[in-house]
Amino acid sequence: MNQFLQEVLHDLSQTPKTLNSKYFYDGKGDKLFQEIMDCPEYYPTNCEMEIFREHTKDLAVTLKNGFNTFDLVEMGAGDATKSSFLLKELVDMKADFTYMPIDISSAMIAHLEESLPEKIEGLKIEGLNGEYFQMLEKANQISSRKKVVMLLGGNIGNETPENAVEFCRKIRSCLQEGDLVLVGFDLKKNPRTILAAYNDAAGFTRDFNLNLLHRINNELEGNFDTEQFEHYPTYDPASGACKSYLISRINQEVTISGQKFLFKENEIIDMEISQKYSLEETETMASHTGFKTVTHFLDHKKWFVDTVWQCI
């Protein structure tokens, strides 16, 4: 049984039913996420892009951290649009480093290995295709040099705060004292601004969530009727949890690879969390997971932070 099917059958057997947001990203899902990022309501990408564009030199100096040679490992690199500003600056500084992008998409890794050296002359790149921590271990096997690990885009927010702490501890366990980590956090702000970002007027976020049901139909012999599920986003400003649900409009039965699941009217599928933090909460997380905070890089609205931690 493949991992996708195994996880879907397990997650839909839980109470409440859930699906893992990492499976949003098939070909159609990738396109829909690009549409979301281009929406006027969706601010995180532009905020972090501003940080990488406007603070490139300071970022490069901070992350080089006096290392003679190092590996720059990016977890979930995607198309490396934001990272490219930093990579070019480091190459221009004549920093001796190898860029190691990690991505679950083999096509994306192949694209980066081909395109980035053409755009940034002199860049050394070694792509790592697979799950985050397996590839982080592989990076350590390939090279014993100092490591700078980047987790951009507020990806840490796709975990609950408890799981995020465990995730950061796991990163720390793969690194040596003195190594650096740069983590992007979406910050708490006006609740309406946050909710709008996950409930865009054009409906791309709705389609992005429903597309996972289409993917299950196409790849796992599912028979979801997506018309009978409604997208419902919420944001709780007290906890900072922004969540997306799909709600069953009717009593219905869904079959996936021969296994039946009953949905009651108004029953939810818990689809995704996008956790928001305060600066103080990011510093607490660092101190609880084996790091010390070096510095914060913020956009001009102070809506997003790329925070640099050092392993202690």
PDB file of C-alpha atoms in Angstrom:
ATOM      1  CA  MET A   1       0.000   0.000   0.000  1.00  0.00           C
ATOM      2  CA  ASN A   2       1.495   3.372  -0.969  1.00  0.00           C
ATOM      3  CA  GLN A   3       2.088   6.002   1.689  1.00  0.00           C
ATOM      4  CA  PHE A   4      -0.488   8.442   0.293  1.00  0.00           C
ATOM      5  CA  LEU A   5      -3.258   5.796   0.441  1.00  0.00           C
ATOM      6  CA  GLN A   6      -2.136   4.569   3.865  1.00  0.00           C
ATOM      7  CA  GLU A   7      -2.231   8.081   5.354  1.00  0.00           C
ATOM      8  CA  VAL A   8      -5.576   8.989   3.769  1.00  0.00           C
ATOM      9  CA  LEU A   9      -7.262   5.812   5.071  1.00  0.00           C
ATOM     10  CA  HIS A  10      -5.753   6.384   8.529  1.00  0.00           C
ATOM     11  CA  ASP A  11      -6.614  10.098   8.680  1.00  0.00           C
ATOM     12  CA  LEU A  12     -10.224   9.684   7.554  1.00  0.00           C
ATOM     13  CA  SER A  13     -10.670   7.013  10.242  1.00  0.00           C
ATOM     14  CA  GLN A  14      -9.877   9.572  12.971  1.00  0.00           C
ATOM     15  CA  THR A  15     -12.345  11.674  14.955  1.00  0.00           C
ATOM     16  CA  PRO A  16     -12.546  14.340  13.686  1.00  0.00           C
ATOM     17  CA  LYS A  17     -11.641  13.238  10.173  1.00  0.00           C
ATOM     18  CA  THR A  18      -8.520  14.895   8.815  1.00  0.00           C
ATOM     19  CA  LEU A  19      -6.295  14.994   5.718  1.00  0.00           C
ATOM     20  CA  ASN A  20      -2.604  15.905   5.532  1.00  0.00           C
ATOM     21  CA  SER A  21      -1.989  19.237   3.801  1.00  0.00           C
ATOM     22  CA  LYS A  22       1.347  18.004   2.371  1.00  0.00           C
ATOM     23  CA  TYR A  23      -0.739  16.142  -0.235  1.00  0.00           C
ATOM     24  CA  PHE A  24      -2.275  19.380  -1.581  1.00  0.00           C
ATOM     25  CA  TYR A  25       0.606  19.672  -4.028  1.00  0.00           C
ATOM     26  CA  ASP A  26       0.011  17.722  -7.219  1.00  0.00           C
ATOM     27  CA  GLY A  27       0.232  19.385 -10.651  1.00  0.00           C
ATOM     28  CA  LYS A  28      -3.128  21.150 -10.278  1.00  0.00           C
ATOM     29  CA  GLY A  29      -2.462  21.923  -6.598  1.00  0.00           C
ATOM     30  CA  ASP A  30       0.850  23.585  -7.499  1.00  0.00           C
ATOM     31  CA  LYS A  31      -0.931  25.825 -10.025  1.00  0.00           C
ATOM     32  CA  LEU A  32      -3.681  26.710  -7.545  1.00  0.00           C
ATOM     33  CA  PHE A  33      -1.116  27.616  -4.890  1.00  0.00           C
ATOM     34  CA  GLN A  34       0.579  29.943  -7.408  1.00  0.00           C
ATOM     35  CA  GLU A  35      -2.835  31.572  -7.940  1.00  0.00           C
ATOM     36  CA  ILE A  36      -3.263  31.941  -4.161  1.00  0.00           C
ATOM     37  CA  MET A  37       0.153  33.592  -3.859  1.00  0.00           C
ATOM     38  CA  ASP A  38      -0.847  36.067  -6.573  1.00  0.00           C
ATOM     39  CA  CYS A  39      -4.118  36.985  -4.797  1.00  0.00           C
ATOM     40  CA  PRO A  40      -4.317  40.535  -3.393  1.00  0.00           C
ATOM     41  CA  GLU A  41      -5.445  39.110  -0.025  1.00  0.00           C
ATOM     42  CA  TYR A  42      -2.507  36.704   0.345  1.00  0.00           C
ATOM     43  CA  TYR A  43       0.278  38.741   1.965  1.00  0.00           C
ATOM     44  CA  PRO A  44       2.880  36.212   3.337  1.00  0.00           C
ATOM     45  CA  THR A  45       4.757  35.650   0.063  1.00  0.00           C
ATOM     46  CA  ASN A  46       5.128  39.364  -0.683  1.00  0.00           C
ATOM     47  CA  CYS A  47       6.195  40.124   2.897  1.00  0.00           C
ATOM     48  CA  GLU A  48       8.935  37.501   2.868  1.00  0.00           C
ATOM     49  CA  MET A  49       9.960  38.454  -0.665  1.00  0.00           C
ATOM     50  CA  GLU A  50      10.451  42.013   0.587  1.00  0.00           C
ATOM     51  CA  ILE A  51      12.724  40.740   3.382  1.00  0.00           C
ATOM     52  CA  PHE A  52      14.911  38.795   0.938  1.00  0.00           C
ATOM     53  CA  ARG A  53      14.957  41.643  -1.591  1.00  0.00           C
ATOM     54  CA  GLU A  54      15.529  44.556   0.813  1.00  0.00           C
ATOM     55  CA  HIS A  55      17.798  42.893   3.412  1.00  0.00           C
ATOM     56  CA  THR A  56      19.843  40.677   1.079  1.00  0.00           C
ATOM     57  CA  LYS A  57      23.291  41.817   2.157  1.00  0.00           C
ATOM     58  CA  ASP A  58      22.540  41.711   5.890  1.00  0.00           C
ATOM     59  CA  LEU A  59      20.970  38.269   5.493  1.00  0.00           C
ATOM     60  CA  ALA A  60      24.012  37.002   3.607  1.00  0.00           C
ATOM     61  CA  VAL A  61      26.480  38.342   6.184  1.00  0.00           C
ATOM     62  CA  THR A  62      24.432  36.968   9.104  1.00  0.00           C
ATOM     63  CA  LEU A  63      24.040  33.515   7.569  1.00  0.00           C
ATOM     64  CA  LYS A  64      27.682  33.269   6.431  1.00  0.00           C
ATOM     65  CA  ASN A  65      28.490  33.942  10.102  1.00  0.00           C
ATOM     66  CA  GLY A  66      32.256  33.922   9.525  1.00  0.00           C
ATOM     67  CA  PHE A  67      32.144  30.314   8.233  1.00  0.00           C
ATOM     68  CA  ASN A  68      34.967  29.633   5.748  1.00  0.00           C
ATOM     69  CA  THR A  69      32.891  26.967   4.028  1.00  0.00           C
ATOM     70  CA  PHE A  70      29.325  25.845   4.644  1.00  0.00           C
ATOM     71  CA  ASP A  71      26.269  24.149   3.183  1.00  0.00           C
ATOM     72  CA  LEU A  72      23.079  26.165   2.742  1.00  0.00           C
ATOM     73  CA  VAL A  73      20.243  23.636   3.100  1.00  0.00           C
ATOM     74  CA  GLU A  74      16.728  24.798   2.212  1.00  0.00           C
ATOM     75  CA  MET A  75      13.846  22.629   3.417  1.00  0.00           C
ATOM     76  CA  GLY A  76      10.962  22.769   0.943  1.00  0.00           C
ATOM     77  CA  ALA A  77      12.802  24.901  -1.609  1.00  0.00           C
ATOM     78  CA  GLY A  78      10.037  25.089  -4.203  1.00  0.00           C
ATOM     79  CA  ASP A  79      11.180  27.273  -7.096  1.00  0.00           C
ATOM     80  CA  ALA A  80      13.734  29.104  -4.882  1.00  0.00           C
ATOM     81  CA  THR A  81      12.478  32.536  -6.019  1.00  0.00           C
ATOM     82  CA  LYS A  82      13.133  34.175  -2.628  1.00  0.00           C
ATOM     83  CA  SER A  83      16.339  32.248  -1.979  1.00  0.00           C
ATOM     84  CA  SER A  84      17.793  33.366  -5.314  1.00  0.00           C
ATOM     85  CA  PHE A  85      18.395  36.884  -3.951  1.00  0.00           C
ATOM     86  CA  LEU A  86      20.457  35.413  -1.114  1.00  0.00           C
ATOM     87  CA  LEU A  87      22.254  32.885  -3.325  1.00  0.00           C
ATOM     88  CA  LYS A  88      23.377  35.577  -5.762  1.00  0.00           C
ATOM     89  CA  GLU A  89      24.601  37.806  -2.917  1.00  0.00           C
ATOM     90  CA  LEU A  90      26.591  34.942  -1.358  1.00  0.00           C
ATOM     91  CA  VAL A  91      28.174  34.086  -4.733  1.00  0.00           C
ATOM     92  CA  ASP A  92      29.031  37.785  -5.275  1.00  0.00           C
ATOM     93  CA  MET A  93      30.643  37.789  -1.790  1.00  0.00           C
ATOM     94  CA  LYS A  94      32.725  34.833  -2.986  1.00  0.00           C
ATOM     95  CA  ALA A  95      31.381  32.721  -0.114  1.00  0.00           C
ATOM     96  CA  ASP A  96      32.474  29.074  -0.373  1.00  0.00           C
ATOM     97  CA  PHE A  97      29.156  27.258  -0.010  1.00  0.00           C
ATOM     98  CA  THR A  98      27.008  24.593  -1.619  1.00  0.00           C
ATOM     99  CA  TYR A  99      23.270  25.161  -1.969  1.00  0.00           C
ATOM    100  CA  MET A 100      21.319  22.014  -1.038  1.00  0.00           C
ATOM    101  CA  PRO A 101      17.615  22.452  -1.815  1.00  0.00           C
ATOM    102  CA  ILE A 102      15.318  19.770  -0.367  1.00  0.00           C
ATOM    103  CA  ASP A 103      11.985  19.172  -2.069  1.00  0.00           C
ATOM    104  CA  ILE A 104       9.547  16.265  -2.257  1.00  0.00           C
ATOM    105  CA  SER A 105       9.087  17.005  -5.987  1.00  0.00           C
ATOM    106  CA  SER A 106      11.804  15.375  -8.122  1.00  0.00           C
ATOM    107  CA  ALA A 107      10.734  17.584 -11.047  1.00  0.00           C
ATOM    108  CA  MET A 108      11.360  20.713  -8.944  1.00  0.00           C
ATOM    109  CA  ILE A 109      14.826  19.516  -7.861  1.00  0.00           C
ATOM    110  CA  ALA A 110      15.745  18.727 -11.498  1.00  0.00           C
ATOM    111  CA  HIS A 111      14.504  22.188 -12.517  1.00  0.00           C
ATOM    112  CA  LEU A 112      16.594  23.919  -9.805  1.00  0.00           C
ATOM    113  CA  GLU A 113      19.751  21.970 -10.631  1.00  0.00           C
ATOM    114  CA  GLU A 114      19.408  22.964 -14.279  1.00  0.00           C
ATOM    115  CA  SER A 115      18.143  26.550 -14.040  1.00  0.00           C
ATOM    116  CA  LEU A 116      19.879  28.079 -11.012  1.00  0.00           C
ATOM    117  CA  PRO A 117      23.521  27.684 -12.204  1.00  0.00           C
ATOM    118  CA  GLU A 118      22.457  29.349 -15.467  1.00  0.00           C
ATOM    119  CA  LYS A 119      20.956  32.310 -13.572  1.00  0.00           C
ATOM    120  CA  ILE A 120      23.676  32.538 -10.894  1.00  0.00           C
ATOM    121  CA  GLU A 121      27.075  31.881 -12.420  1.00  0.00           C
ATOM    122  CA  GLY A 122      29.414  30.060 -10.044  1.00  0.00           C
ATOM    123  CA  LEU A 123      26.662  28.588  -7.849  1.00  0.00           C
ATOM    124  CA  LYS A 124      27.373  25.070  -6.539  1.00  0.00           C
ATOM    125  CA  ILE A 125      24.163  23.111  -6.098  1.00  0.00           C
ATOM    126  CA  GLU A 126      23.343  19.595  -4.894  1.00  0.00           C
ATOM    127  CA  GLY A 127      19.611  18.882  -4.952  1.00  0.00           C
ATOM    128  CA  LEU A 128      18.042  16.516  -2.418  1.00  0.00           C
ATOM    129  CA  ASN A 129      14.743  14.902  -3.426  1.00  0.00           C
ATOM    130  CA  GLY A 130      12.739  13.462  -0.538  1.00  0.00           C
ATOM    131  CA  GLU A 131      11.346  14.036   2.961  1.00  0.00           C
ATOM    132  CA  TYR A 132      12.893  16.804   5.087  1.00  0.00           C
ATOM    133  CA  PHE A 133      14.703  14.857   7.771  1.00  0.00           C
ATOM    134  CA  GLN A 134      15.890  11.984   5.594  1.00  0.00           C
ATOM    135  CA  MET A 135      17.424  14.550   3.264  1.00  0.00           C
ATOM    136  CA  LEU A 136      18.906  16.571   6.143  1.00  0.00           C
ATOM    137  CA  GLU A 137      20.660  13.382   7.271  1.00  0.00           C
ATOM    138  CA  LYS A 138      21.790  12.826   3.682  1.00  0.00           C
ATOM    139  CA  ALA A 139      23.219  16.367   3.604  1.00  0.00           C
ATOM    140  CA  ASN A 140      25.273  15.460   6.697  1.00  0.00           C
ATOM    141  CA  GLN A 141      26.499  12.272   4.986  1.00  0.00           C
ATOM    142  CA  ILE A 142      27.502  14.180   1.862  1.00  0.00           C
ATOM    143  CA  SER A 143      29.423  16.846   3.778  1.00  0.00           C
ATOM    144  CA  SER A 144      30.599  17.514   7.343  1.00  0.00           C
ATOM    145  CA  ARG A 145      30.795  21.262   6.755  1.00  0.00           C
ATOM    146  CA  LYS A 146      28.922  23.818   8.879  1.00  0.00           C
ATOM    147  CA  LYS A 147      25.232  23.911   8.063  1.00  0.00           C
ATOM    148  CA  VAL A 148      22.841  26.809   7.557  1.00  0.00           C
ATOM    149  CA  VAL A 149      19.272  25.469   7.311  1.00  0.00           C
ATOM    150  CA  MET A 150      16.404  27.565   5.934  1.00  0.00           C
ATOM    151  CA  LEU A 151      12.688  26.898   6.361  1.00  0.00           C
ATOM    152  CA  LEU A 152      10.889  29.727   4.573  1.00  0.00           C
ATOM    153  CA  GLY A 153       7.325  30.673   3.714  1.00  0.00           C
ATOM    154  CA  GLY A 154       5.886  30.209   7.170  1.00  0.00           C
ATOM    155  CA  ASN A 155       6.025  26.420   6.586  1.00  0.00           C
ATOM    156  CA  ILE A 156       6.564  25.978  10.317  1.00  0.00           C
ATOM    157  CA  GLY A 157       3.007  27.331  10.681  1.00  0.00           C
ATOM    158  CA  ASN A 158       1.643  24.194   8.989  1.00  0.00           C
ATOM    159  CA  GLU A 159       2.270  22.437  12.313  1.00  0.00           C
ATOM    160  CA  THR A 160       0.434  22.940  15.591  1.00  0.00           C
ATOM    161  CA  PRO A 161       2.603  24.821  18.127  1.00  0.00           C
ATOM    162  CA  GLU A 162       3.284  21.521  19.961  1.00  0.00           C
ATOM    163  CA  ASN A 163       4.334  19.771  16.752  1.00  0.00           C
ATOM    164  CA  ALA A 164       6.373  22.810  15.699  1.00  0.00           C
ATOM    165  CA  VAL A 165       8.408  22.499  18.907  1.00  0.00           C
ATOM    166  CA  GLU A 166       9.074  18.815  18.143  1.00  0.00           C
ATOM    167  CA  PHE A 167       9.924  19.724  14.538  1.00  0.00           C
ATOM    168  CA  CYS A 168      12.506  22.304  15.681  1.00  0.00           C
ATOM    169  CA  ARG A 169      13.992  19.842  18.190  1.00  0.00           C
ATOM    170  CA  LYS A 170      14.349  17.358  15.347  1.00  0.00           C
ATOM    171  CA  ILE A 171      16.162  19.948  13.215  1.00  0.00           C
ATOM    172  CA  ARG A 172      18.456  20.680  16.156  1.00  0.00           C
ATOM    173  CA  SER A 173      19.250  16.968  16.585  1.00  0.00           C
ATOM    174  CA  CYS A 174      20.559  16.903  12.987  1.00  0.00           C
ATOM    175  CA  LEU A 175      22.894  19.888  13.509  1.00  0.00           C
ATOM    176  CA  GLN A 176      26.083  20.791  15.374  1.00  0.00           C
ATOM    177  CA  GLU A 177      26.702  23.546  17.899  1.00  0.00           C
ATOM    178  CA  GLY A 178      27.198  26.850  16.062  1.00  0.00           C
ATOM    179  CA  ASP A 179      25.150  25.849  13.003  1.00  0.00           C
ATOM    180  CA  LEU A 180      22.434  28.324  12.009  1.00  0.00           C
ATOM    181  CA  VAL A 181      18.752  28.027  11.165  1.00  0.00           C
ATOM    182  CA  LEU A 182      16.597  30.675   9.466  1.00  0.00           C
ATOM    183  CA  VAL A 183      12.861  30.151  10.028  1.00  0.00           C
ATOM    184  CA  GLY A 184      10.015  32.170   8.519  1.00  0.00           C
ATOM    185  CA  PHE A 185       7.069  32.906  10.836  1.00  0.00           C
ATOM    186  CA  ASP A 186       3.827  34.624   9.899  1.00  0.00           C
ATOM    187  CA  LEU A 187       3.138  37.083  12.725  1.00  0.00           C
ATOM    188  CA  LYS A 188      -0.113  37.834  14.543  1.00  0.00           C
ATOM    189  CA  LYS A 189      -1.858  40.895  13.113  1.00  0.00           C
ATOM    190  CA  ASN A 190      -5.393  42.174  12.486  1.00  0.00           C
ATOM    191  CA  PRO A 191      -7.617  39.047  12.443  1.00  0.00           C
ATOM    192  CA  ARG A 192      -9.522  40.239   9.356  1.00  0.00           C
ATOM    193  CA  THR A 193      -6.269  40.526   7.384  1.00  0.00           C
ATOM    194  CA  ILE A 194      -5.326  36.958   8.295  1.00  0.00           C
ATOM    195  CA  LEU A 195      -8.741  35.433   7.611  1.00  0.00           C
ATOM    196  CA  ALA A 196      -9.008  37.149   4.214  1.00  0.00           C
ATOM    197  CA  ALA A 197      -5.683  35.600   3.167  1.00  0.00           C
ATOM    198  CA  TYR A 198      -7.209  32.120   3.586  1.00  0.00           C
ATOM    199  CA  ASN A 199     -10.608  32.990   2.133  1.00  0.00           C
ATOM    200  CA  ASP A 200      -9.764  34.886  -1.051  1.00  0.00           C
ATOM    201  CA  ALA A 201     -12.647  36.370  -3.006  1.00  0.00           C
ATOM    202  CA  ALA A 202     -11.680  34.476  -6.185  1.00  0.00           C
ATOM    203  CA  GLY A 203     -12.044  31.133  -4.400  1.00  0.00           C
ATOM    204  CA  PHE A 204      -8.555  29.761  -5.108  1.00  0.00           C
ATOM    205  CA  THR A 205      -8.052  28.639  -1.489  1.00  0.00           C
ATOM    206  CA  ARG A 206     -11.407  26.843  -1.592  1.00  0.00           C
ATOM    207  CA  ASP A 207     -10.408  25.094  -4.843  1.00  0.00           C
ATOM    208  CA  PHE A 208      -6.971  24.269  -3.387  1.00  0.00           C
ATOM    209  CA  ASN A 209      -8.596  22.415  -0.472  1.00  0.00           C
ATOM    210  CA  LEU A 210     -11.180  20.660  -2.650  1.00  0.00           C
ATOM    211  CA  ASN A 211      -8.463  19.633  -5.103  1.00  0.00           C
ATOM    212  CA  LEU A 212      -7.153  17.138  -2.548  1.00  0.00           C
ATOM    213  CA  LEU A 213     -10.484  15.325  -2.816  1.00  0.00           C
ATOM    214  CA  HIS A 214     -10.085  15.309  -6.626  1.00  0.00           C
ATOM    215  CA  ARG A 215      -6.566  13.929  -6.185  1.00  0.00           C
ATOM    216  CA  ILE A 216      -7.869  11.112  -3.958  1.00  0.00           C
ATOM    217  CA  ASN A 217     -10.502  10.334  -6.625  1.00  0.00           C
ATOM    218  CA  ASN A 218      -7.894  10.270  -9.406  1.00  0.00           C
ATOM    219  CA  GLU A 219      -5.073   8.425  -7.640  1.00  0.00           C
ATOM    220  CA  LEU A 220      -6.737   6.313  -4.944  1.00  0.00           C
ATOM    221  CA  GLU A 221      -9.988   5.150  -6.583  1.00  0.00           C
ATOM    222  CA  GLY A 222     -12.056   7.586  -4.533  1.00  0.00           C
ATOM    223  CA  ASN A 223     -15.561   8.787  -5.316  1.00  0.00           C
ATOM    224  CA  PHE A 224     -15.822  12.102  -3.456  1.00  0.00           C
ATOM    225  CA  ASP A 225     -18.555  14.369  -4.825  1.00  0.00           C
ATOM    226  CA  THR A 226     -16.757  17.667  -4.267  1.00  0.00           C
ATOM    227  CA  GLU A 227     -19.987  19.604  -4.806  1.00  0.00           C
ATOM    228  CA  GLN A 228     -21.154  18.173  -1.479  1.00  0.00           C
ATOM    229  CA  PHE A 229     -18.263  19.691   0.518  1.00  0.00           C
ATOM    230  CA  GLU A 230     -17.903  23.325   1.542  1.00  0.00           C
ATOM    231  CA  HIS A 231     -14.661  25.161   2.395  1.00  0.00           C
ATOM    232  CA  TYR A 232     -14.703  26.843   5.815  1.00  0.00           C
ATOM    233  CA  PRO A 233     -11.718  28.875   7.126  1.00  0.00           C
ATOM    234  CA  THR A 234     -11.394  30.153  10.708  1.00  0.00           C
ATOM    235  CA  TYR A 235      -8.949  32.301  12.657  1.00  0.00           C
ATOM    236  CA  ASP A 236      -8.667  32.469  16.453  1.00  0.00           C
ATOM    237  CA  PRO A 237      -6.676  35.600  17.386  1.00  0.00           C
ATOM    238  CA  ALA A 238      -6.157  34.374  20.961  1.00  0.00           C
ATOM    239  CA  SER A 239      -4.332  31.159  20.019  1.00  0.00           C
ATOM    240  CA  GLY A 240      -3.061  32.323  16.606  1.00  0.00           C
ATOM    241  CA  ALA A 241      -4.515  29.235  14.900  1.00  0.00           C
ATOM    242  CA  CYS A 242      -5.801  29.804  11.353  1.00  0.00           C
ATOM    243  CA  LYS A 243      -7.524  26.610  10.200  1.00  0.00           C
ATOM    244  CA  SER A 244      -9.258  25.316   7.086  1.00  0.00           C
ATOM    245  CA  TYR A 245     -12.011  22.725   7.104  1.00  0.00           C
ATOM    246  CA  LEU A 246     -14.166  21.008   4.530  1.00  0.00           C
ATOM    247  CA  ILE A 247     -17.746  20.505   5.713  1.00  0.00           C
ATOM    248  CA  SER A 248     -20.026  17.781   4.425  1.00  0.00           C
ATOM    249  CA  ARG A 249     -23.247  19.377   3.149  1.00  0.00           C
ATOM    250  CA  ILE A 250     -25.252  16.136   3.466  1.00  0.00           C
ATOM    251  CA  ASN A 251     -25.201  12.629   4.941  1.00  0.00           C
ATOM    252  CA  GLN A 252     -23.066  10.716   2.446  1.00  0.00           C
ATOM    253  CA  GLU A 253     -20.857   7.683   1.913  1.00  0.00           C
ATOM    254  CA  VAL A 254     -17.442   7.911   0.254  1.00  0.00           C
ATOM    255  CA  THR A 255     -15.409   4.922  -0.950  1.00  0.00           C
ATOM    256  CA  ILE A 256     -11.609   5.031  -1.296  1.00  0.00           C
ATOM    257  CA  SER A 257      -9.839   1.938  -2.694  1.00  0.00           C
ATOM    258  CA  GLY A 258     -12.751  -0.183  -1.521  1.00  0.00           C
ATOM    259  CA  GLN A 259     -12.906   1.251   2.011  1.00  0.00           C
ATOM    260  CA  LYS A 260     -16.124   3.075   2.968  1.00  0.00           C
ATOM    261  CA  PHE A 261     -16.353   6.262   5.028  1.00  0.00           C
ATOM    262  CA  LEU A 262     -19.625   7.693   6.313  1.00  0.00           C
ATOM    263  CA  PHE A 263     -20.016  11.465   6.558  1.00  0.00           C
ATOM    264  CA  LYS A 264     -22.844  13.025   8.527  1.00  0.00           C
ATOM    265  CA  GLU A 265     -24.384  16.301   7.448  1.00  0.00           C
ATOM    266  CA  ASN A 266     -22.137  19.176   8.711  1.00  0.00           C
ATOM    267  CA  GLU A 267     -19.308  16.786   9.660  1.00  0.00           C
ATOM    268  CA  ILE A 268     -15.854  18.313   9.174  1.00  0.00           C
ATOM    269  CA  ILE A 269     -12.576  17.260   7.587  1.00  0.00           C
ATOM    270  CA  ASP A 270      -9.719  19.115   9.304  1.00  0.00           C
ATOM    271  CA  MET A 271      -7.549  20.132   6.326  1.00  0.00           C
ATOM    272  CA  GLU A 272      -4.854  22.577   7.342  1.00  0.00           C
ATOM    273  CA  ILE A 273      -3.466  24.798  10.057  1.00  0.00           C
ATOM    274  CA  SER A 274      -1.500  27.991   9.439  1.00  0.00           C
ATOM    275  CA  GLN A 275      -0.303  29.026  12.874  1.00  0.00           C
ATOM    276  CA  LYS A 276       0.507  32.687  13.595  1.00  0.00           C
ATOM    277  CA  TYR A 277       3.051  33.770  16.212  1.00  0.00           C
ATOM    278  CA  SER A 278       4.279  36.821  18.107  1.00  0.00           C
ATOM    279  CA  LEU A 279       8.005  37.666  18.048  1.00  0.00           C
ATOM    280  CA  GLU A 280       8.196  36.704  21.725  1.00  0.00           C
ATOM    281  CA  GLU A 281       6.688  33.285  20.957  1.00  0.00           C
ATOM    282  CA  THR A 282       9.336  32.634  18.290  1.00  0.00           C
ATOM    283  CA  GLU A 283      12.081  33.470  20.812  1.00  0.00           C
ATOM    284  CA  THR A 284      10.518  31.146  23.391  1.00  0.00           C
ATOM    285  CA  MET A 285      10.376  28.365  20.808  1.00  0.00           C
ATOM    286  CA  ALA A 286      14.076  28.874  20.042  1.00  0.00           C
ATOM    287  CA  SER A 287      15.092  28.659  23.699  1.00  0.00           C
ATOM    288  CA  HIS A 288      12.948  25.546  24.264  1.00  0.00           C
ATOM    289  CA  THR A 289      14.412  23.652  21.296  1.00  0.00           C
ATOM    290  CA  GLY A 290      18.171  24.088  21.636  1.00  0.00           C
ATOM    291  CA  PHE A 291      18.721  27.429  19.915  1.00  0.00           C
ATOM    292  CA  LYS A 292      19.376  31.045  20.775  1.00  0.00           C
ATOM    293  CA  THR A 293      17.880  33.891  18.725  1.00  0.00           C
ATOM    294  CA  VAL A 294      20.533  35.806  16.769  1.00  0.00           C
ATOM    295  CA  THR A 295      18.372  38.408  15.016  1.00  0.00           C
ATOM    296  CA  HIS A 296      15.010  39.089  13.357  1.00  0.00           C
ATOM    297  CA  PHE A 297      14.471  40.290   9.777  1.00  0.00           C
ATOM    298  CA  LEU A 298      11.043  41.920   9.321  1.00  0.00           C
ATOM    299  CA  ASP A 299       9.102  43.405   6.403  1.00  0.00           C
ATOM    300  CA  HIS A 300       8.179  47.089   6.730  1.00  0.00           C
ATOM    301  CA  LYS A 301       4.635  46.277   7.963  1.00  0.00           C
ATOM    302  CA  LYS A 302       6.061  43.872  10.587  1.00  0.00           C
ATOM    303  CA  TRP A 303       3.645  41.220   9.354  1.00  0.00           C
ATOM    304  CA  PHE A 304       6.264  38.498   8.774  1.00  0.00           C
ATOM    305  CA  VAL A 305       9.644  37.598  10.284  1.00  0.00           C
ATOM    306  CA  ASP A 306      12.606  35.570   9.119  1.00  0.00           C
ATOM    307  CA  THR A 307      14.338  34.830  12.381  1.00  0.00           C
ATOM    308  CA  VAL A 308      17.907  33.506  12.650  1.00  0.00           C
ATOM    309  CA  TRP A 309      18.712  30.988  15.380  1.00  0.00           C
ATOM    310  CA  GLN A 310      22.048  29.483  16.381  1.00  0.00           C
ATOM    311  CA  CYS A 311      22.481  25.953  17.746  1.00  0.00           C
ATOM    312  CA  ILE A 312      23.692  26.001  21.372  1.00  0.00           C
TER     313      ILE A 312
END
